[in-house]
PDB file of C-alpha atoms in Angstrom:
ATOM      1  CA  UNK L   1      55.596  47.705  19.079  1.00 84.00           C
ATOM      2  CA  UNK L   2      58.539  49.297  20.842  1.00 83.00           C
ATOM      3  CA  UNK L   3      60.374  52.444  19.837  1.00 89.00           C
ATOM      4  CA  UNK L   4      63.972  53.122  20.970  1.00 90.00           C
ATOM      5  CA  UNK L   5      65.801  56.425  20.590  1.00 91.00           C
ATOM      6  CA  UNK L   6      69.286  55.600  19.403  1.00 88.00           C
ATOM      7  CA  UNK L   7      70.497  59.093  20.482  1.00 90.00           C
ATOM      8  CA  UNK L   8      69.259  58.465  24.053  1.00 93.00           C
ATOM      9  CA  UNK L   9      70.839  55.002  23.987  1.00 93.00           C
ATOM     10  CA  UNK L  10      74.196  56.420  23.014  1.00 92.00           C
ATOM     11  CA  UNK L  11      73.922  59.133  25.696  1.00 95.00           C
ATOM     12  CA  UNK L  12      73.018  56.661  28.390  1.00 96.00           C
ATOM     13  CA  UNK L  13      75.829  54.303  27.278  1.00 96.00           C
ATOM     14  CA  UNK L  14      78.415  57.094  27.481  1.00 97.00           C
ATOM     15  CA  UNK L  15      77.105  58.127  30.889  1.00 97.00           C
ATOM     16  CA  UNK L  16      77.438  54.543  32.138  1.00 96.00           C
ATOM     17  CA  UNK L  17      80.985  54.391  30.834  1.00 97.00           C
ATOM     18  CA  UNK L  18      81.863  57.645  32.565  1.00 97.00           C
ATOM     19  CA  UNK L  19      80.481  56.391  35.888  1.00 96.00           C
ATOM     20  CA  UNK L  20      82.188  52.983  35.509  1.00 96.00           C
ATOM     21  CA  UNK L  21      85.570  54.751  35.493  1.00 96.00           C
ATOM     22  CA  UNK L  22      87.304  52.136  33.385  1.00 95.00           C
ATOM     23  CA  UNK L  23      85.598  49.048  34.694  1.00 95.00           C
ATOM     24  CA  UNK L  24      84.342  46.978  31.704  1.00 95.00           C
ATOM     25  CA  UNK L  25      80.546  46.844  31.452  1.00 97.00           C
ATOM     26  CA  UNK L  26      78.721  43.607  30.622  1.00 97.00           C
ATOM     27  CA  UNK L  27      75.450  43.832  28.737  1.00 97.00           C
ATOM     28  CA  UNK L  28      72.591  41.928  30.399  1.00 96.00           C
ATOM     29  CA  UNK L  29      70.453  40.227  27.735  1.00 95.00           C
ATOM     30  CA  UNK L  30      67.775  39.381  30.320  1.00 88.00           C
ATOM     31  CA  UNK L  31      66.874  43.103  30.473  1.00 88.00           C
ATOM     32  CA  UNK L  32      67.820  44.174  26.937  1.00 89.00           C
ATOM     33  CA  UNK L  33      66.070  41.775  24.580  1.00 90.00           C
ATOM     34  CA  UNK L  34      67.033  43.222  21.206  1.00 92.00           C
ATOM     35  CA  UNK L  35      70.106  41.588  19.600  1.00 92.00           C
ATOM     36  CA  UNK L  36      70.926  44.572  17.411  1.00 91.00           C
ATOM     37  CA  UNK L  37      70.894  46.916  20.371  1.00 93.00           C
ATOM     38  CA  UNK L  38      73.239  44.630  22.285  1.00 94.00           C
ATOM     39  CA  UNK L  39      75.570  44.582  19.254  1.00 93.00           C
ATOM     40  CA  UNK L  40      75.502  48.384  19.120  1.00 91.00           C
ATOM     41  CA  UNK L  41      76.569  48.619  22.785  1.00 95.00           C
ATOM     42  CA  UNK L  42      79.230  46.007  22.427  1.00 95.00           C
ATOM     43  CA  UNK L  43      80.753  47.975  19.596  1.00 93.00           C
ATOM     44  CA  UNK L  44      81.527  50.851  22.019  1.00 94.00           C
ATOM     45  CA  UNK L  45      84.924  50.783  23.752  1.00 95.00           C
ATOM     46  CA  UNK L  46      84.306  49.926  27.399  1.00 96.00           C
ATOM     47  CA  UNK L  47      81.483  47.406  26.899  1.00 97.00           C
ATOM     48  CA  UNK L  48      82.645  43.803  26.970  1.00 96.00           C
ATOM     49  CA  UNK L  49      80.665  40.554  26.889  1.00 97.00           C
ATOM     50  CA  UNK L  50      77.040  39.557  27.587  1.00 98.00           C
ATOM     51  CA  UNK L  51      75.289  38.307  30.688  1.00 97.00           C
ATOM     52  CA  UNK L  52      72.759  35.853  29.195  1.00 97.00           C
ATOM     53  CA  UNK L  53      69.433  34.647  30.482  1.00 96.00           C
ATOM     54  CA  UNK L  54      69.603  30.946  29.625  1.00 97.00           C
ATOM     55  CA  UNK L  55      72.235  28.555  28.264  1.00 98.00           C
ATOM     56  CA  UNK L  56      70.263  28.085  25.008  1.00 98.00           C
ATOM     57  CA  UNK L  57      70.286  31.835  24.543  1.00 97.00           C
ATOM     58  CA  UNK L  58      73.973  32.073  25.435  1.00 98.00           C
ATOM     59  CA  UNK L  59      74.783  29.519  22.720  1.00 98.00           C
ATOM     60  CA  UNK L  60      72.985  31.630  20.187  1.00 97.00           C
ATOM     61  CA  UNK L  61      74.643  34.835  21.289  1.00 97.00           C
ATOM     62  CA  UNK L  62      78.040  33.148  21.310  1.00 97.00           C
ATOM     63  CA  UNK L  63      77.846  32.707  17.604  1.00 95.00           C
ATOM     64  CA  UNK L  64      78.683  36.387  17.402  1.00 93.00           C
ATOM     65  CA  UNK L  65      80.124  37.263  20.803  1.00 95.00           C
ATOM     66  CA  UNK L  66      83.230  35.697  22.267  1.00 96.00           C
ATOM     67  CA  UNK L  67      82.432  36.316  25.974  1.00 97.00           C
ATOM     68  CA  UNK L  68      78.990  35.196  27.193  1.00 98.00           C
ATOM     69  CA  UNK L  69      78.228  34.353  30.864  1.00 98.00           C
ATOM     70  CA  UNK L  70      75.073  32.401  31.641  1.00 98.00           C
ATOM     71  CA  UNK L  71      73.205  34.184  34.403  1.00 95.00           C
ATOM     72  CA  UNK L  72      71.940  31.098  36.301  1.00 96.00           C
ATOM     73  CA  UNK L  73      72.918  27.467  36.737  1.00 97.00           C
ATOM     74  CA  UNK L  74      71.519  25.327  33.950  1.00 97.00           C
ATOM     75  CA  UNK L  75      70.120  21.796  33.773  1.00 97.00           C
ATOM     76  CA  UNK L  76      69.181  22.080  30.120  1.00 98.00           C
ATOM     77  CA  UNK L  77      70.645  18.762  28.971  1.00 98.00           C
ATOM     78  CA  UNK L  78      70.170  19.441  25.252  1.00 98.00           C
ATOM     79  CA  UNK L  79      71.922  22.824  25.520  1.00 98.00           C
ATOM     80  CA  UNK L  80      74.681  21.368  27.721  1.00 98.00           C
ATOM     81  CA  UNK L  81      75.294  18.601  25.236  1.00 98.00           C
ATOM     82  CA  UNK L  82      75.610  21.109  22.411  1.00 98.00           C
ATOM     83  CA  UNK L  83      78.102  23.159  24.446  1.00 98.00           C
ATOM     84  CA  UNK L  84      80.161  20.068  25.412  1.00 98.00           C
ATOM     85  CA  UNK L  85      80.373  18.989  21.760  1.00 98.00           C
ATOM     86  CA  UNK L  86      81.697  22.315  20.397  1.00 98.00           C
ATOM     87  CA  UNK L  87      85.163  23.572  21.333  1.00 97.00           C
ATOM     88  CA  UNK L  88      84.452  27.050  19.967  1.00 98.00           C
ATOM     89  CA  UNK L  89      81.287  27.499  22.031  1.00 98.00           C
ATOM     90  CA  UNK L  90      82.975  26.040  25.150  1.00 98.00           C
ATOM     91  CA  UNK L  91      85.725  28.688  24.822  1.00 98.00           C
ATOM     92  CA  UNK L  92      83.117  31.472  24.538  1.00 98.00           C
ATOM     93  CA  UNK L  93      80.443  30.494  27.109  1.00 98.00           C
ATOM     94  CA  UNK L  94      80.913  30.460  30.883  1.00 98.00           C
ATOM     95  CA  UNK L  95      78.405  28.554  33.014  1.00 98.00           C
ATOM     96  CA  UNK L  96      77.145  29.629  36.366  1.00 98.00           C
ATOM     97  CA  UNK L  97      77.559  27.186  39.240  1.00 98.00           C
ATOM     98  CA  UNK L  98      76.831  27.122  42.961  1.00 98.00           C
ATOM     99  CA  UNK L  99      76.717  23.338  43.728  1.00 98.00           C
ATOM    100  CA  UNK L 100      78.752  20.204  43.036  1.00 98.00           C
ATOM    101  CA  UNK L 101      75.676  18.606  41.528  1.00 98.00           C
ATOM    102  CA  UNK L 102      75.954  20.947  38.541  1.00 98.00           C
ATOM    103  CA  UNK L 103      79.430  19.715  37.893  1.00 98.00           C
ATOM    104  CA  UNK L 104      78.326  16.110  38.252  1.00 98.00           C
ATOM    105  CA  UNK L 105      75.594  16.628  35.676  1.00 98.00           C
ATOM    106  CA  UNK L 106      78.137  17.938  33.143  1.00 98.00           C
ATOM    107  CA  UNK L 107      80.482  15.008  33.743  1.00 98.00           C
ATOM    108  CA  UNK L 108      77.532  12.609  33.329  1.00 98.00           C
ATOM    109  CA  UNK L 109      76.809  14.004  29.873  1.00 98.00           C
ATOM    110  CA  UNK L 110      80.463  14.054  28.776  1.00 98.00           C
ATOM    111  CA  UNK L 111      83.310  12.881  31.054  1.00 97.00           C
ATOM    112  CA  UNK L 112      86.561  14.834  31.142  1.00 97.00           C
ATOM    113  CA  UNK L 113      88.836  13.822  28.256  1.00 95.00           C
ATOM    114  CA  UNK L 114      85.833  13.422  25.929  1.00 97.00           C
ATOM    115  CA  UNK L 115      84.933  17.078  25.860  1.00 98.00           C
ATOM    116  CA  UNK L 116      86.561  20.537  25.927  1.00 98.00           C
ATOM    117  CA  UNK L 117      87.230  22.147  29.271  1.00 98.00           C
ATOM    118  CA  UNK L 118      84.162  23.858  30.690  1.00 98.00           C
ATOM    119  CA  UNK L 119      84.420  27.434  31.900  1.00 98.00           C
ATOM    120  CA  UNK L 120      82.491  28.140  35.073  1.00 98.00           C
ATOM    121  CA  UNK L 121      81.674  31.211  37.176  1.00 98.00           C
ATOM    122  CA  UNK L 122      81.091  30.792  40.901  1.00 98.00           C
ATOM    123  CA  UNK L 123      77.833  32.350  42.124  1.00 98.00           C
ATOM    124  CA  UNK L 124      78.217  33.505  45.759  1.00 97.00           C
ATOM    125  CA  UNK L 125      75.345  34.939  47.772  1.00 96.00           C
ATOM    126  CA  UNK L 126      75.455  38.691  48.292  1.00 94.00           C
ATOM    127  CA  UNK L 127      72.468  39.085  50.567  1.00 92.00           C
ATOM    128  CA  UNK L 128      72.935  40.786  53.974  1.00 90.00           C
ATOM    129  CA  UNK L 129      72.448  38.875  57.208  1.00 88.00           C
ATOM    130  CA  UNK L 130      71.046  41.656  59.381  1.00 87.00           C
ATOM    131  CA  UNK L 131      71.525  41.277  63.091  1.00 85.00           C
ATOM    132  CA  UNK L 132      67.720  41.333  63.901  1.00 81.00           C
ATOM    133  CA  UNK L 133      65.871  40.866  60.575  1.00 80.00           C
ATOM    134  CA  UNK L 134      67.938  37.993  59.231  1.00 84.00           C
ATOM    135  CA  UNK L 135      68.746  37.658  55.474  1.00 86.00           C
ATOM    136  CA  UNK L 136      67.804  40.672  53.338  1.00 87.00           C
ATOM    137  CA  UNK L 137      68.155  40.460  49.600  1.00 87.00           C
ATOM    138  CA  UNK L 138      68.091  37.866  46.852  1.00 85.00           C
ATOM    139  CA  UNK L 139      69.525  34.640  48.119  1.00 88.00           C
ATOM    140  CA  UNK L 140      70.712  33.503  44.738  1.00 90.00           C
ATOM    141  CA  UNK L 141      73.148  30.929  46.081  1.00 96.00           C
ATOM    142  CA  UNK L 142      73.803  28.621  49.019  1.00 96.00           C
ATOM    143  CA  UNK L 143      77.410  29.953  49.151  1.00 97.00           C
ATOM    144  CA  UNK L 144      77.229  32.789  51.618  1.00 95.00           C
ATOM    145  CA  UNK L 145      80.378  32.736  53.710  1.00 96.00           C
ATOM    146  CA  UNK L 146      83.909  32.996  52.247  1.00 97.00           C
ATOM    147  CA  UNK L 147      84.547  29.430  53.443  1.00 98.00           C
ATOM    148  CA  UNK L 148      81.437  28.197  51.507  1.00 97.00           C
ATOM    149  CA  UNK L 149      82.602  29.868  48.315  1.00 98.00           C
ATOM    150  CA  UNK L 150      86.260  28.819  48.614  1.00 98.00           C
ATOM    151  CA  UNK L 151      85.263  25.279  49.420  1.00 98.00           C
ATOM    152  CA  UNK L 152      83.364  24.860  46.162  1.00 98.00           C
ATOM    153  CA  UNK L 153      86.147  26.749  44.292  1.00 98.00           C
ATOM    154  CA  UNK L 154      88.730  24.263  45.547  1.00 98.00           C
ATOM    155  CA  UNK L 155      86.642  21.357  44.354  1.00 98.00           C
ATOM    156  CA  UNK L 156      86.215  22.987  40.945  1.00 98.00           C
ATOM    157  CA  UNK L 157      89.886  23.604  40.484  1.00 98.00           C
ATOM    158  CA  UNK L 158      90.754  20.125  41.557  1.00 97.00           C
ATOM    159  CA  UNK L 159      88.390  18.409  39.110  1.00 97.00           C
ATOM    160  CA  UNK L 160      89.666  17.724  35.559  1.00 98.00           C
ATOM    161  CA  UNK L 161      87.773  19.380  32.763  1.00 98.00           C
ATOM    162  CA  UNK L 162      86.756  22.634  34.460  1.00 98.00           C
ATOM    163  CA  UNK L 163      88.135  26.140  34.483  1.00 98.00           C
ATOM    164  CA  UNK L 164      87.177  28.591  37.251  1.00 98.00           C
ATOM    165  CA  UNK L 165      86.910  31.807  35.201  1.00 98.00           C
ATOM    166  CA  UNK L 166      84.951  34.264  37.370  1.00 98.00           C
ATOM    167  CA  UNK L 167      83.008  35.226  40.434  1.00 98.00           C
ATOM    168  CA  UNK L 168      79.436  36.430  40.507  1.00 97.00           C
ATOM    169  CA  UNK L 169      77.768  38.314  43.444  1.00 96.00           C
ATOM    170  CA  UNK L 170      74.440  40.129  42.975  1.00 92.00           C
ATOM    171  CA  UNK L 171      73.472  42.565  45.709  1.00 91.00           C
ATOM    172  CA  UNK L 172      69.742  42.663  44.904  1.00 85.00           C
ATOM    173  CA  UNK L 173      68.946  44.462  48.152  1.00 88.00           C
ATOM    174  CA  UNK L 174      70.932  47.430  46.795  1.00 88.00           C
ATOM    175  CA  UNK L 175      70.690  47.253  42.998  1.00 85.00           C
ATOM    176  CA  UNK L 176      67.090  46.072  42.873  1.00 83.00           C
ATOM    177  CA  UNK L 177      65.358  48.236  45.444  1.00 86.00           C
ATOM    178  CA  UNK L 178      64.729  51.996  45.054  1.00 87.00           C
ATOM    179  CA  UNK L 179      65.570  54.397  47.857  1.00 88.00           C
ATOM    180  CA  UNK L 180      63.991  57.517  46.408  1.00 90.00           C
ATOM    181  CA  UNK L 181      60.394  56.423  45.838  1.00 91.00           C
ATOM    182  CA  UNK L 182      57.933  59.350  45.691  1.00 94.00           C
ATOM    183  CA  UNK L 183      55.717  59.729  48.854  1.00 91.00           C
ATOM    184  CA  UNK L 184      57.600  57.028  50.722  1.00 90.00           C
ATOM    185  CA  UNK L 185      60.026  59.015  52.874  1.00 92.00           C
ATOM    186  CA  UNK L 186      60.109  56.631  55.824  1.00 91.00           C
ATOM    187  CA  UNK L 187      60.727  53.560  53.689  1.00 90.00           C
ATOM    188  CA  UNK L 188      63.344  55.419  51.653  1.00 91.00           C
ATOM    189  CA  UNK L 189      65.189  56.334  54.799  1.00 93.00           C
ATOM    190  CA  UNK L 190      65.009  52.703  55.989  1.00 86.00           C
ATOM    191  CA  UNK L 191      66.263  51.365  52.613  1.00 87.00           C
ATOM    192  CA  UNK L 192      69.200  53.779  52.557  1.00 93.00           C
ATOM    193  CA  UNK L 193      70.188  52.631  56.039  1.00 89.00           C
ATOM    194  CA  UNK L 194      69.826  48.975  55.012  1.00 88.00           C
ATOM    195  CA  UNK L 195      71.772  49.431  51.769  1.00 90.00           C
ATOM    196  CA  UNK L 196      74.596  51.357  53.492  1.00 92.00           C
ATOM    197  CA  UNK L 197      75.033  48.724  56.195  1.00 90.00           C
ATOM    198  CA  UNK L 198      74.780  45.914  53.590  1.00 91.00           C
ATOM    199  CA  UNK L 199      77.405  47.396  51.227  1.00 92.00           C
ATOM    200  CA  UNK L 200      79.788  47.986  54.070  1.00 94.00           C
ATOM    201  CA  UNK L 201      79.556  44.229  55.015  1.00 94.00           C
ATOM    202  CA  UNK L 202      79.626  43.133  51.402  1.00 94.00           C
ATOM    203  CA  UNK L 203      82.701  45.072  50.342  1.00 95.00           C
ATOM    204  CA  UNK L 204      84.684  43.208  53.016  1.00 96.00           C
ATOM    205  CA  UNK L 205      83.137  39.789  52.351  1.00 96.00           C
ATOM    206  CA  UNK L 206      83.312  40.059  48.571  1.00 96.00           C
ATOM    207  CA  UNK L 207      86.929  41.277  48.743  1.00 96.00           C
ATOM    208  CA  UNK L 208      87.788  38.309  50.999  1.00 98.00           C
ATOM    209  CA  UNK L 209      86.104  35.808  48.634  1.00 98.00           C
ATOM    210  CA  UNK L 210      87.694  37.293  45.489  1.00 98.00           C
ATOM    211  CA  UNK L 211      91.134  37.406  47.095  1.00 97.00           C
ATOM    212  CA  UNK L 212      91.001  33.839  48.231  1.00 98.00           C
ATOM    213  CA  UNK L 213      89.691  32.605  44.901  1.00 98.00           C
ATOM    214  CA  UNK L 214      92.538  34.345  43.083  1.00 97.00           C
ATOM    215  CA  UNK L 215      94.893  32.219  45.122  1.00 97.00           C
ATOM    216  CA  UNK L 216      93.259  29.127  43.438  1.00 97.00           C
ATOM    217  CA  UNK L 217      92.678  30.410  39.916  1.00 97.00           C
ATOM    218  CA  UNK L 218      93.323  33.367  37.677  1.00 96.00           C
ATOM    219  CA  UNK L 219      89.871  34.983  37.732  1.00 97.00           C
ATOM    220  CA  UNK L 220      89.085  36.750  34.499  1.00 97.00           C
ATOM    221  CA  UNK L 221      86.222  38.773  35.946  1.00 96.00           C
ATOM    222  CA  UNK L 222      84.307  39.628  39.142  1.00 95.00           C
ATOM    223  CA  UNK L 223      80.789  40.403  38.085  1.00 88.00           C
TER     224      UNK L 223
END
Protein backbone atom coordinates (compact mmCIF):
# COMPACT_ATOMS: atom_id res chain seq x y z
CA UNK A 1 0.00 0.00 0.00
CA UNK A 2 1.19 3.53 -0.76
CA UNK A 3 -0.28 6.74 0.58
CA UNK A 4 0.19 10.07 -1.20
CA UNK A 5 -0.62 13.49 0.23
CA UNK A 6 -2.31 15.47 -2.54
CA UNK A 7 -1.66 18.73 -0.67
CA UNK A 8 2.07 17.95 -0.59
CA UNK A 9 1.96 16.96 -4.26
CA UNK A 10 0.39 20.29 -5.21
CA UNK A 11 2.91 22.21 -3.08
CA UNK A 12 5.85 20.38 -4.61
CA UNK A 13 4.45 20.86 -8.12
CA UNK A 14 4.07 24.61 -7.63
CA UNK A 15 7.59 24.83 -6.20
CA UNK A 16 8.97 23.00 -9.25
CA UNK A 17 7.11 25.38 -11.55
CA UNK A 18 8.49 28.37 -9.65
CA UNK A 19 12.06 27.11 -9.98
CA UNK A 20 11.57 26.19 -13.65
CA UNK A 21 10.93 29.86 -14.41
CA UNK A 22 8.68 29.21 -17.40
CA UNK A 23 10.46 26.16 -18.80
CA UNK A 24 7.83 23.44 -19.43
CA UNK A 25 8.16 20.42 -17.14
CA UNK A 26 7.82 16.87 -18.47
CA UNK A 27 6.52 14.20 -16.08
CA UNK A 28 8.70 11.07 -15.84
CA UNK A 29 6.53 7.96 -15.68
CA UNK A 30 9.54 5.80 -14.78
CA UNK A 31 9.64 7.49 -11.38
CA UNK A 32 5.95 8.32 -10.92
CA UNK A 33 4.05 5.09 -11.52
CA UNK A 34 0.48 6.23 -10.81
CA UNK A 35 -1.52 7.27 -13.88
CA UNK A 36 -3.99 9.44 -11.98
CA UNK A 37 -1.15 11.38 -10.33
CA UNK A 38 0.45 12.02 -13.71
CA UNK A 39 -2.90 13.24 -15.01
CA UNK A 40 -3.24 15.58 -12.02
CA UNK A 41 0.18 17.12 -12.71
CA UNK A 42 -0.44 17.48 -16.44
CA UNK A 43 -3.61 19.41 -15.66
CA UNK A 44 -1.49 22.16 -14.08
CA UNK A 45 -0.31 25.01 -16.35
CA UNK A 46 3.43 24.57 -16.85
CA UNK A 47 3.53 20.77 -17.03
CA UNK A 48 3.61 19.35 -20.56
CA UNK A 49 4.04 15.80 -21.78
CA UNK A 50 5.33 12.52 -20.36
CA UNK A 51 8.75 10.89 -20.39
CA UNK A 52 7.80 7.21 -20.65
CA UNK A 53 9.71 4.12 -19.51
CA UNK A 54 9.02 1.77 -22.46
CA UNK A 55 7.38 2.04 -25.86
CA UNK A 56 4.53 -0.25 -24.80
CA UNK A 57 3.86 2.04 -21.85
CA UNK A 58 4.13 5.12 -24.10
CA UNK A 59 1.45 3.75 -26.42
CA UNK A 60 -0.88 3.25 -23.46
CA UNK A 61 -0.18 6.72 -22.10
CA UNK A 62 -0.62 8.29 -25.54
CA UNK A 63 -4.27 7.24 -25.55
CA UNK A 64 -4.81 10.18 -23.19
CA UNK A 65 -1.70 12.36 -23.65
CA UNK A 66 -0.69 14.00 -26.90
CA UNK A 67 3.04 14.33 -26.13
CA UNK A 68 4.91 11.22 -24.96
CA UNK A 69 8.67 10.69 -25.33
CA UNK A 70 10.05 7.16 -24.89
CA UNK A 71 12.99 7.32 -22.49
CA UNK A 72 15.19 4.73 -24.21
CA UNK A 73 15.71 3.26 -27.69
CA UNK A 74 13.27 0.40 -28.27
CA UNK A 75 13.54 -2.90 -30.13
CA UNK A 76 10.06 -4.04 -29.09
CA UNK A 77 8.89 -5.17 -32.52
CA UNK A 78 5.26 -5.68 -31.49
CA UNK A 79 5.03 -2.20 -29.97
CA UNK A 80 6.84 -0.65 -32.96
CA UNK A 81 4.45 -2.39 -35.36
CA UNK A 82 1.48 -0.99 -33.46
CA UNK A 83 2.98 2.51 -33.54
CA UNK A 84 3.73 2.30 -37.27
CA UNK A 85 0.17 1.19 -38.05
CA UNK A 86 -1.55 4.07 -36.22
CA UNK A 87 -1.25 7.67 -37.46
CA UNK A 88 -2.70 9.08 -34.23
CA UNK A 89 -0.17 7.28 -32.02
CA UNK A 90 2.69 8.12 -34.40
CA UNK A 91 1.82 11.82 -34.06
CA UNK A 92 1.78 11.58 -30.26
CA UNK A 93 4.80 9.37 -29.47
CA UNK A 94 8.47 10.30 -29.99
CA UNK A 95 11.03 7.49 -30.08
CA UNK A 96 14.53 7.78 -28.61
CA UNK A 97 17.41 6.98 -30.98
CA UNK A 98 21.21 6.98 -30.78
CA UNK A 99 22.18 4.67 -33.68
CA UNK A 100 21.34 4.13 -37.34
CA UNK A 101 20.44 0.51 -36.58
CA UNK A 102 17.34 1.71 -34.73
CA UNK A 103 16.18 3.55 -37.85
CA UNK A 104 16.93 0.46 -39.96
CA UNK A 105 14.76 -1.67 -37.67
CA UNK A 106 11.81 0.68 -38.11
CA UNK A 107 12.19 0.66 -41.89
CA UNK A 108 12.41 -3.14 -41.89
CA UNK A 109 9.05 -3.35 -40.12
CA UNK A 110 7.34 -0.74 -42.31
CA UNK A 111 9.20 1.05 -45.12
CA UNK A 112 8.63 4.77 -45.70
CA UNK A 113 5.51 5.37 -47.74
CA UNK A 114 3.69 2.51 -46.05
CA UNK A 115 3.58 4.13 -42.60
CA UNK A 116 3.19 7.54 -40.97
CA UNK A 117 6.32 9.61 -40.34
CA UNK A 118 8.10 8.55 -37.14
CA UNK A 119 9.04 11.21 -34.62
CA UNK A 120 12.47 10.69 -33.06
CA UNK A 121 14.51 12.33 -30.31
CA UNK A 122 18.31 12.24 -30.51
CA UNK A 123 19.92 10.91 -27.32
CA UNK A 124 23.37 12.49 -26.88
CA UNK A 125 25.77 11.56 -24.09
CA UNK A 126 26.05 14.13 -21.28
CA UNK A 127 28.77 12.45 -19.20
CA UNK A 128 31.93 14.42 -18.40
CA UNK A 129 35.30 13.33 -19.76
CA UNK A 130 37.53 14.39 -16.86
CA UNK A 131 41.20 15.11 -17.67
CA UNK A 132 42.52 12.39 -15.30
CA UNK A 133 39.60 10.17 -14.30
CA UNK A 134 38.06 9.69 -17.75
CA UNK A 135 34.30 9.50 -18.28
CA UNK A 136 32.18 10.36 -15.24
CA UNK A 137 28.42 9.89 -15.39
CA UNK A 138 25.85 7.77 -17.17
CA UNK A 139 27.06 7.02 -20.68
CA UNK A 140 23.57 6.66 -22.13
CA UNK A 141 24.64 7.14 -25.72
CA UNK A 142 27.61 6.63 -28.06
CA UNK A 143 27.06 10.19 -29.33
CA UNK A 144 29.36 12.28 -27.14
CA UNK A 145 30.88 14.98 -29.32
CA UNK A 146 28.88 17.58 -31.26
CA UNK A 147 30.14 15.99 -34.49
CA UNK A 148 28.81 12.57 -33.34
CA UNK A 149 25.35 13.99 -32.63
CA UNK A 150 25.16 16.16 -35.73
CA UNK A 151 26.31 13.28 -37.93
CA UNK A 152 23.40 11.09 -36.87
CA UNK A 153 21.01 14.05 -37.02
CA UNK A 154 21.98 14.66 -40.65
CA UNK A 155 21.31 11.03 -41.49
CA UNK A 156 17.92 11.20 -39.74
CA UNK A 157 16.80 14.33 -41.55
CA UNK A 158 17.96 12.94 -44.90
CA UNK A 159 15.98 9.69 -44.52
CA UNK A 160 12.35 9.66 -45.67
CA UNK A 161 9.76 8.83 -43.04
CA UNK A 162 11.49 10.35 -39.99
CA UNK A 163 11.06 13.64 -38.13
CA UNK A 164 13.80 14.88 -35.79
CA UNK A 165 11.67 16.39 -33.03
CA UNK A 166 13.98 16.77 -30.02
CA UNK A 167 17.28 16.40 -28.24
CA UNK A 168 17.85 14.45 -25.01
CA UNK A 169 20.91 14.81 -22.74
CA UNK A 170 20.88 13.39 -19.19
CA UNK A 171 23.63 14.61 -16.87
CA UNK A 172 23.43 11.72 -14.40
CA UNK A 173 26.67 12.76 -12.69
CA UNK A 174 24.84 15.90 -11.55
CA UNK A 175 21.15 15.02 -11.33
CA UNK A 176 21.67 11.51 -9.97
CA UNK A 177 24.37 12.01 -7.34
CA UNK A 178 23.89 13.79 -4.00
CA UNK A 179 26.37 16.42 -2.84
CA UNK A 180 25.00 16.96 0.67
CA UNK A 181 25.09 13.43 2.11
CA UNK A 182 25.21 13.38 5.95
CA UNK A 183 28.62 12.44 7.43
CA UNK A 184 30.31 12.46 4.01
CA UNK A 185 31.92 15.88 3.89
CA UNK A 186 35.00 14.91 1.81
CA UNK A 187 32.92 13.11 -0.81
CA UNK A 188 30.39 15.96 -0.88
CA UNK A 189 33.18 18.44 -1.56
CA UNK A 190 34.55 16.23 -4.33
CA UNK A 191 31.12 15.81 -5.93
CA UNK A 192 30.44 19.54 -5.88
CA UNK A 193 33.75 20.08 -7.65
CA UNK A 194 33.02 17.39 -10.22
CA UNK A 195 29.49 18.65 -10.82
CA UNK A 196 30.61 22.26 -11.21
CA UNK A 197 33.32 21.34 -13.73
CA UNK A 198 30.96 18.98 -15.55
CA UNK A 199 28.17 21.53 -15.91
CA UNK A 200 30.56 24.18 -17.20
CA UNK A 201 31.69 21.80 -19.95
CA UNK A 202 28.17 20.54 -20.63
CA UNK A 203 26.56 23.95 -21.01
CA UNK A 204 28.94 24.73 -23.85
CA UNK A 205 28.73 21.29 -25.52
CA UNK A 206 24.97 20.98 -25.17
CA UNK A 207 24.49 24.49 -26.51
CA UNK A 208 26.70 23.66 -29.49
CA UNK A 209 24.81 20.44 -30.21
CA UNK A 210 21.38 22.06 -29.88
CA UNK A 211 22.38 25.01 -32.04
CA UNK A 212 23.74 22.84 -34.82
CA UNK A 213 20.72 20.52 -34.71
CA UNK A 214 18.40 23.52 -35.06
CA UNK A 215 20.13 24.27 -38.35
CA UNK A 216 18.92 20.87 -39.57
CA UNK A 217 15.46 20.64 -38.00
CA UNK A 218 12.97 22.64 -35.99
CA UNK A 219 13.49 21.06 -32.55
CA UNK A 220 10.31 21.05 -30.49
CA UNK A 221 12.15 20.36 -27.24
CA UNK A 222 15.54 19.93 -25.59
CA UNK A 223 15.02 17.59 -22.65
